[in-house]
């Protein structure tokens, strides 16, 4: 056997290059001759006319989109109903869900425009249900009346049947055997199938094993039923890597390569045995490099030599698509093998945009204009066609113009195939087959239960039902044919217009007020490796190099701050804001230094440390923007003529800022910069566990321009904090920490005889999440694991109490426990670590004691194991009643309570009765349920259908009620005012000889008739 060739270098390409650069290259090569364009027009026109003339008695997705457009209330309600209804096991929740969604659209008066059976049957069922449920009736009242007249079962049955009816047309079969039987009835020489086993990505090891077995069984069944024709004219299967591994993520690269690659090779070998097409599906952009590493390792296995069926999907909306094609061609060339490549446009565009914005990336990994994706698709197709026969192109599209363009570029009818989704594009490809009988078309056919199908269906509806989608436009006969034939290059016009004008770059998300903090994508290998190297190279101050202050030194700091207050408060507000913005820039420039400190002193994982650094940056810029808005010009108040009334904000004096160890940089910076922006001098007392981070932060603020006289650092334990709070010269305290300490501070301030000063306190909470039967289990598992266990559960916002509707509790708890089992606990300096240590031995001792007690008093669903040191593994305990949890448990311990659907009100009363009110999570697809919960509880931050941690400055202002804090919310528009005093200045502008401006009839005579005097413009400016 010849020597195995050396592997190619890992894939490497710019993650999010700027759109105009790519557009310039694409536009330069997109022009075709006049004859070619004319032929394309003729072909595309014939295909579009076939779509519009289609009279399929059953109907397809085009008919559904024409009937229930996603731009209508009915379309949106139908989408949500389809996504969740069939997974709801209990009648009560199903009835409430149906009523909630059918009440959002006018299904009663909906007149069907289509003759298709699928559309008419669905519309009839939904309309019948909506007629029974009259508008304005409460869920409880409606359900009660329906039950009396036996309406509820009929409503439920009809609506479920409508969902199943839709589902049956888009799934080839609920089992692979049923799908194969149905496919066999339509088999022909040029009609091929690729089967997709439906389901979400794996969250647990059991999920991954189940999906592996499902793929293996499907490959065996497909292979045994396959014809005897050679590749590519053979059936295939699509495999999703994220279904085969529970932690398919860039930071788990080593584990993925060692565990997933052998599984993929096993499945590929099995597919090779039957000479099938074996396609690895595309994942999100942050998983692209990891996917290509897995594919390269599996494809290179010697046992797969001599087989041409291995392939992958490439997304044209990704800006790196052409580089991926080059890389894949290099793999095949290096091994002297052939590969099949499925070119798609991409289905998760909205998710990619949001992730890039959340991550604060320099740009987007996908195009922001649909026309750019279409242009890139054709360019990628041309690239693939030029790589034949080593690469066998498979073009997945329902766009008639794209099909016509590719036919022109292919220069023949062999050496490639088209692909369509089952249930879509039937009329288009029927016409294509009639006109070009030798062109092959493969149907991409989902296989699975209706429950698994509907999430897939909703994604397809979103993908193809958007206003810019060709499928949606082609289905609308009011759209002129010329519009559908408009070329992507004509739509774009010029390279400078390649990016969507209304989708800002992540950095500009909050402009013009401020710049978004900069992050990075861990799925970009080069960026991650550079960050890890930079962090490792940092030289940090020695532990113990910061000395604690004495009470005498603490008192001296307050006195010095009092002296510094006058000069700082008179510093123009604009200047103070500029200093904070410079501090933000310095934090970003020294990101590696502070991340290294956060990891060593705070035990932060790389992801947590980067997030905290970004939060600190956001605090600086947000408070600077707020300061410019509210502290530069006083506010002119309404009043009588001849008088000026100006309300201005000014600093109070000396603020004591006492910050916690769990966010030793972000909360420390947030407290200090808010007080400084308001014009106060600050004495900062950080947590005793994290003195170095505070010292470096103060040093940076001084370097940015904050005078040492205005900002003083006092290190020490709680006794030093108590001395500062008791000092007679302080004008306010901002505190984040425990409720008990907040009470002590409050009493100390109240007992003093001097001025009454404010306390701004943010404390903890017994934070709950409510999950009903409409929630998607995989999403719940993701959000619960993140909310309860990220940062080792050491967040004020972390999930402590999970309340799950009992009808779905078993499955959800099993998935959550399985997902928790997959988390890696260990060294926070290792990027692969998910959970680092708790802050110190004392914290570990408290948590260990609670865990030991819970093992005696509660049902144990999961008890993880932790390495030596201050590590505490995730634990999940089921309680009989929420009242058993009396206090906040500050660590990776989740408490679960089941509730009956008819006892939700009791659950809400128990949450409200705890006295805490910091964060709450809700997972439900029923809007009325969400609204009822929000109305019933006094909680500072409520998160619906997402995780409940990681509040973003200026986006989700953070803070609670009751035992969870005083407010106002940090990172919100009302925060700075609490650090300030208000001053009203009234000037009689008519005192010197009367109101000349009024008498003369002139307007806008300057500050003397209603504008602030220069002396009062911008207190301190």
GROMACS .gro file of C-alpha atoms in nm, residues 441-722:
model
  282
  441UNK     CA    1  -3.241   1.588  -0.956
  442UNK     CA    2  -3.205   1.456  -0.602
  443UNK     CA    3  -3.481   1.507  -0.346
  444UNK     CA    4  -3.360   1.594   0.003
  445UNK     CA    5  -3.614   1.408   0.213
  446UNK     CA    6  -3.665   1.447   0.588
  447UNK     CA    7  -3.748   1.134   0.784
  448UNK     CA    8  -3.885   1.135   1.136
  449UNK     CA    9  -4.182   1.181   1.364
  450UNK     CA   10  -4.422   1.470   1.321
  451UNK     CA   11  -4.299   1.609   1.651
  452UNK     CA   12  -3.941   1.629   1.521
  453UNK     CA   13  -4.057   1.744   1.180
  454UNK     CA   14  -4.238   2.060   1.277
  455UNK     CA   15  -3.931   2.247   1.404
  456UNK     CA   16  -3.773   2.159   1.067
  457UNK     CA   17  -4.083   2.278   0.884
  458UNK     CA   18  -4.082   2.612   1.064
  459UNK     CA   19  -3.717   2.666   0.968
  460UNK     CA   20  -3.804   2.592   0.605
  461UNK     CA   21  -4.100   2.831   0.621
  462UNK     CA   22  -3.878   3.102   0.767
  463UNK     CA   23  -3.608   3.036   0.510
  464UNK     CA   24  -3.841   3.036   0.211
  465UNK     CA   25  -4.119   3.260   0.339
  466UNK     CA   26  -3.915   3.572   0.395
  467UNK     CA   27  -4.016   3.864   0.177
  468UNK     CA   28  -3.685   3.849  -0.012
  469UNK     CA   29  -3.710   3.476  -0.086
  470UNK     CA   30  -3.759   3.366  -0.446
  471UNK     CA   31  -4.008   3.099  -0.334
  472UNK     CA   32  -4.226   3.360  -0.164
  473UNK     CA   33  -4.201   3.601  -0.458
  474UNK     CA   34  -4.263   3.336  -0.722
  475UNK     CA   35  -4.578   3.230  -0.541
  476UNK     CA   36  -4.712   3.586  -0.561
  477UNK     CA   37  -4.856   3.647  -0.906
  478UNK     CA   38  -4.870   4.022  -0.841
  479UNK     CA   39  -4.489   4.027  -0.857
  480UNK     CA   40  -4.391   4.104  -1.217
  481UNK     CA   41  -4.190   3.843  -1.402
  482UNK     CA   42  -3.919   4.103  -1.470
  483UNK     CA   43  -3.866   4.143  -1.097
  484UNK     CA   44  -3.792   3.773  -1.061
  485UNK     CA   45  -3.545   3.791  -1.350
  486UNK     CA   46  -3.351   4.081  -1.202
  487UNK     CA   47  -2.991   3.966  -1.169
  488UNK     CA   48  -2.815   3.977  -0.830
  489UNK     CA   49  -2.538   4.195  -0.973
  490UNK     CA   50  -2.799   4.447  -1.087
  491UNK     CA   51  -2.965   4.448  -0.746
  492UNK     CA   52  -2.633   4.515  -0.575
  493UNK     CA   53  -2.525   4.774  -0.827
  494UNK     CA   54  -2.183   4.857  -0.685
  495UNK     CA   55  -1.940   4.694  -0.444
  496UNK     CA   56  -1.990   4.978  -0.197
  497UNK     CA   57  -2.357   4.873  -0.166
  498UNK     CA   58  -2.286   4.507  -0.090
  499UNK     CA   59  -2.378   4.534   0.278
  500UNK     CA   60  -2.736   4.583   0.395
  501UNK     CA   61  -2.780   4.953   0.481
  502UNK     CA   62  -3.009   4.879   0.777
  503UNK     CA   63  -2.796   4.609   0.939
  504UNK     CA   64  -2.523   4.781   1.132
  505UNK     CA   65  -2.188   4.623   1.195
  506UNK     CA   66  -2.165   4.475   1.545
  507UNK     CA   67  -1.933   4.758   1.654
  508UNK     CA   68  -2.197   5.012   1.550
  509UNK     CA   69  -2.491   4.839   1.716
  510UNK     CA   70  -2.539   5.124   1.967
  511UNK     CA   71  -2.416   5.412   1.756
  512UNK     CA   72  -2.415   5.707   1.756
  513UNK     CA   73  -2.432   5.706   2.136
  514UNK     CA   74  -2.146   5.460   2.187
  515UNK     CA   75  -1.933   5.188   2.034
  516UNK     CA   76  -2.009   4.826   2.115
  517UNK     CA   77  -1.741   4.640   2.308
  518UNK     CA   78  -1.520   4.423   2.093
  519UNK     CA   79  -1.519   4.046   2.131
  520UNK     CA   80  -1.400   3.753   1.926
  521UNK     CA   81  -1.533   3.427   1.791
  522UNK     CA   82  -1.381   3.120   1.955
  523UNK     CA   83  -1.475   2.931   1.639
  524UNK     CA   84  -1.209   3.129   1.454
  525UNK     CA   85  -0.896   2.930   1.527
  526UNK     CA   86  -0.650   3.211   1.455
  527UNK     CA   87  -0.829   3.455   1.685
  528UNK     CA   88  -0.863   3.202   1.967
  529UNK     CA   89  -0.500   3.088   1.944
  530UNK     CA   90  -0.377   3.446   1.947
  531UNK     CA   91  -0.584   3.530   2.254
  532UNK     CA   92  -0.464   3.220   2.438
  533UNK     CA   93  -0.102   3.299   2.351
  534UNK     CA   94  -0.138   3.664   2.452
  535UNK     CA   95  -0.294   3.570   2.785
  536UNK     CA   96  -0.021   3.314   2.855
  537UNK     CA   97   0.249   3.574   2.783
  538UNK     CA   98   0.118   3.827   3.034
  539UNK     CA   99   0.337   3.907   3.335
  540UNK     CA  100   0.108   3.955   3.634
  541UNK     CA  101   0.164   4.120   3.970
  542UNK     CA  102   0.267   3.881   4.244
  543UNK     CA  103  -0.008   3.742   4.463
  544UNK     CA  104   0.000   3.920   4.796
  545UNK     CA  105   0.166   4.229   4.653
  546UNK     CA  106  -0.128   4.448   4.753
  547UNK     CA  107  -0.150   4.538   5.121
  548UNK     CA  108  -0.472   4.580   5.315
  549UNK     CA  109  -0.546   4.925   5.448
  550UNK     CA  110  -0.574   5.006   5.816
  551UNK     CA  111  -0.881   5.188   5.955
  552UNK     CA  112  -0.665   5.501   5.981
  553UNK     CA  113  -0.573   5.475   5.613
  554UNK     CA  114  -0.937   5.417   5.522
  555UNK     CA  115  -1.042   5.733   5.702
  556UNK     CA  116  -0.759   5.927   5.539
  557UNK     CA  117  -0.879   5.809   5.195
  558UNK     CA  118  -1.227   5.949   5.262
  559UNK     CA  119  -1.080   6.281   5.374
  560UNK     CA  120  -0.858   6.298   5.067
  561UNK     CA  121  -1.153   6.215   4.843
  562UNK     CA  122  -1.357   6.489   5.007
  563UNK     CA  123  -1.082   6.735   4.918
  564UNK     CA  124  -1.064   6.598   4.564
  565UNK     CA  125  -1.439   6.621   4.509
  566UNK     CA  126  -1.446   6.994   4.447
  567UNK     CA  127  -1.200   6.985   4.158
  568UNK     CA  128  -1.346   6.673   4.000
  569UNK     CA  129  -1.706   6.794   4.025
  570UNK     CA  130  -1.608   7.113   3.844
  571UNK     CA  131  -1.437   6.919   3.567
  572UNK     CA  132  -1.662   6.958   3.261
  573UNK     CA  133  -1.897   6.664   3.216
  574UNK     CA  134  -1.777   6.631   2.858
  575UNK     CA  135  -1.423   6.586   2.984
  576UNK     CA  136  -1.531   6.329   3.241
  577UNK     CA  137  -1.708   6.135   2.967
  578UNK     CA  138  -1.401   6.146   2.743
  579UNK     CA  139  -1.189   6.005   3.027
  580UNK     CA  140  -1.427   5.711   3.066
  581UNK     CA  141  -1.414   5.644   2.692
  582UNK     CA  142  -1.036   5.647   2.704
  583UNK     CA  143  -1.053   5.397   2.991
  584UNK     CA  144  -1.270   5.172   2.772
  585UNK     CA  145  -1.015   5.190   2.492
  586UNK     CA  146  -0.733   5.104   2.733
  587UNK     CA  147  -0.928   4.805   2.865
  588UNK     CA  148  -0.965   4.669   2.512
  589UNK     CA  149  -0.599   4.732   2.435
  590UNK     CA  150  -0.498   4.541   2.750
  591UNK     CA  151  -0.759   4.269   2.720
  592UNK     CA  152  -0.506   3.987   2.758
  593UNK     CA  153  -0.369   4.135   3.080
  594UNK     CA  154  -0.706   4.163   3.249
  595UNK     CA  155  -0.823   3.825   3.119
  596UNK     CA  156  -0.510   3.668   3.270
  597UNK     CA  157  -0.585   3.838   3.602
  598UNK     CA  158  -0.949   3.729   3.595
  599UNK     CA  159  -0.844   3.372   3.531
  600UNK     CA  160  -0.578   3.359   3.801
  601UNK     CA  161  -0.744   3.560   4.076
  602UNK     CA  162  -1.112   3.509   3.994
  603UNK     CA  163  -1.101   3.154   3.857
  604UNK     CA  164  -1.276   3.264   3.537
  605UNK     CA  165  -1.291   3.051   3.225
  606UNK     CA  166  -1.169   3.214   2.907
  607UNK     CA  167  -1.523   3.278   2.781
  608UNK     CA  168  -1.634   3.426   3.115
  609UNK     CA  169  -1.323   3.642   3.144
  610UNK     CA  170  -1.369   3.786   2.795
  611UNK     CA  171  -1.738   3.852   2.863
  612UNK     CA  172  -1.654   4.031   3.186
  613UNK     CA  173  -1.393   4.246   3.018
  614UNK     CA  174  -1.647   4.345   2.754
  615UNK     CA  175  -1.900   4.432   3.023
  616UNK     CA  176  -1.648   4.662   3.190
  617UNK     CA  177  -1.584   4.832   2.856
  618UNK     CA  178  -1.957   4.870   2.798
  619UNK     CA  179  -2.004   5.028   3.141
  620UNK     CA  180  -1.740   5.293   3.065
  621UNK     CA  181  -1.889   5.384   2.729
  622UNK     CA  182  -2.251   5.364   2.836
  623UNK     CA  183  -2.207   5.588   3.140
  624UNK     CA  184  -2.004   5.829   2.929
  625UNK     CA  185  -2.292   5.849   2.680
  626UNK     CA  186  -2.544   5.890   2.962
  627UNK     CA  187  -2.329   6.160   3.117
  628UNK     CA  188  -2.318   6.355   2.794
  629UNK     CA  189  -2.695   6.328   2.762
  630UNK     CA  190  -2.784   6.436   3.116
  631UNK     CA  191  -2.496   6.620   3.283
  632UNK     CA  192  -2.382   6.872   3.022
  633UNK     CA  193  -2.692   7.084   2.971
  634UNK     CA  194  -2.948   7.140   3.240
  635UNK     CA  195  -3.307   7.065   3.146
  636UNK     CA  196  -3.526   7.369   3.073
  637UNK     CA  197  -3.854   7.333   3.258
  638UNK     CA  198  -4.185   7.481   3.137
  639UNK     CA  199  -4.305   7.799   3.301
  640UNK     CA  200  -4.433   8.155   3.257
  641UNK     CA  201  -4.273   8.403   3.025
  642UNK     CA  202  -4.004   8.624   3.165
  643UNK     CA  203  -3.857   8.342   3.370
  644UNK     CA  204  -3.594   8.073   3.317
  645UNK     CA  205  -3.619   7.743   3.510
  646UNK     CA  206  -3.334   7.499   3.471
  647UNK     CA  207  -3.303   7.159   3.639
  648UNK     CA  208  -2.943   7.037   3.656
  649UNK     CA  209  -2.762   6.734   3.799
  650UNK     CA  210  -2.444   6.760   4.003
  651UNK     CA  211  -2.229   6.529   4.213
  652UNK     CA  212  -2.314   6.450   4.574
  653UNK     CA  213  -1.967   6.426   4.723
  654UNK     CA  214  -1.771   6.114   4.823
  655UNK     CA  215  -1.918   5.778   4.719
  656UNK     CA  216  -1.801   5.452   4.873
  657UNK     CA  217  -1.808   5.170   4.616
  658UNK     CA  218  -1.805   4.817   4.761
  659UNK     CA  219  -1.783   4.551   4.491
  660UNK     CA  220  -1.798   4.169   4.496
  661UNK     CA  221  -1.551   3.898   4.396
  662UNK     CA  222  -1.777   3.727   4.140
  663UNK     CA  223  -1.743   4.015   3.890
  664UNK     CA  224  -1.427   4.180   4.022
  665UNK     CA  225  -1.365   4.385   3.710
  666UNK     CA  226  -1.706   4.457   3.554
  667UNK     CA  227  -1.901   4.547   3.867
  668UNK     CA  228  -1.602   4.729   4.016
  669UNK     CA  229  -1.561   4.938   3.700
  670UNK     CA  230  -1.937   4.989   3.668
  671UNK     CA  231  -1.978   5.125   4.022
  672UNK     CA  232  -1.673   5.348   4.005
  673UNK     CA  233  -1.734   5.495   3.659
  674UNK     CA  234  -2.101   5.571   3.734
  675UNK     CA  235  -2.007   5.761   4.047
  676UNK     CA  236  -1.725   5.944   3.867
  677UNK     CA  237  -1.939   6.038   3.569
  678UNK     CA  238  -2.196   6.192   3.804
  679UNK     CA  239  -1.923   6.418   3.943
  680UNK     CA  240  -1.845   6.235   4.267
  681UNK     CA  241  -1.513   6.145   4.419
  682UNK     CA  242  -1.487   5.772   4.489
  683UNK     CA  243  -1.335   5.551   4.755
  684UNK     CA  244  -1.341   5.198   4.613
  685UNK     CA  245  -1.328   4.893   4.838
  686UNK     CA  246  -1.306   4.573   4.632
  687UNK     CA  247  -1.361   4.219   4.756
  688UNK     CA  248  -1.072   4.088   4.961
  689UNK     CA  249  -1.046   3.782   4.732
  690UNK     CA  250  -0.966   3.987   4.420
  691UNK     CA  251  -0.740   4.281   4.516
  692UNK     CA  252  -0.506   4.270   4.217
  693UNK     CA  253  -0.783   4.314   3.960
  694UNK     CA  254  -0.909   4.621   4.143
  695UNK     CA  255  -0.560   4.766   4.177
  696UNK     CA  256  -0.494   4.727   3.804
  697UNK     CA  257  -0.833   4.876   3.719
  698UNK     CA  258  -0.770   5.184   3.934
  699UNK     CA  259  -0.425   5.224   3.781
  700UNK     CA  260  -0.584   5.217   3.436
  701UNK     CA  261  -0.850   5.474   3.532
  702UNK     CA  262  -0.582   5.705   3.665
  703UNK     CA  263  -0.390   5.664   3.341
  704UNK     CA  264  -0.704   5.747   3.145
  705UNK     CA  265  -0.724   6.080   3.322
  706UNK     CA  266  -0.912   6.035   3.648
  707UNK     CA  267  -0.718   6.239   3.906
  708UNK     CA  268  -0.578   6.035   4.197
  709UNK     CA  269  -0.750   6.283   4.425
  710UNK     CA  270  -1.090   6.180   4.281
  711UNK     CA  271  -1.041   5.803   4.294
  712UNK     CA  272  -0.894   5.621   4.592
  713UNK     CA  273  -0.848   5.247   4.640
  714UNK     CA  274  -0.882   5.097   4.986
  715UNK     CA  275  -0.813   4.724   5.015
  716UNK     CA  276  -0.929   4.508   5.301
  717UNK     CA  277  -1.194   4.281   5.447
  718UNK     CA  278  -1.541   4.358   5.574
  719UNK     CA  279  -1.412   4.558   5.870
  720UNK     CA  280  -1.254   4.813   5.638
  721UNK     CA  281  -1.579   4.833   5.445
  722UNK     CA  282  -1.769   4.893   5.768
   0.00000   0.00000   0.00000
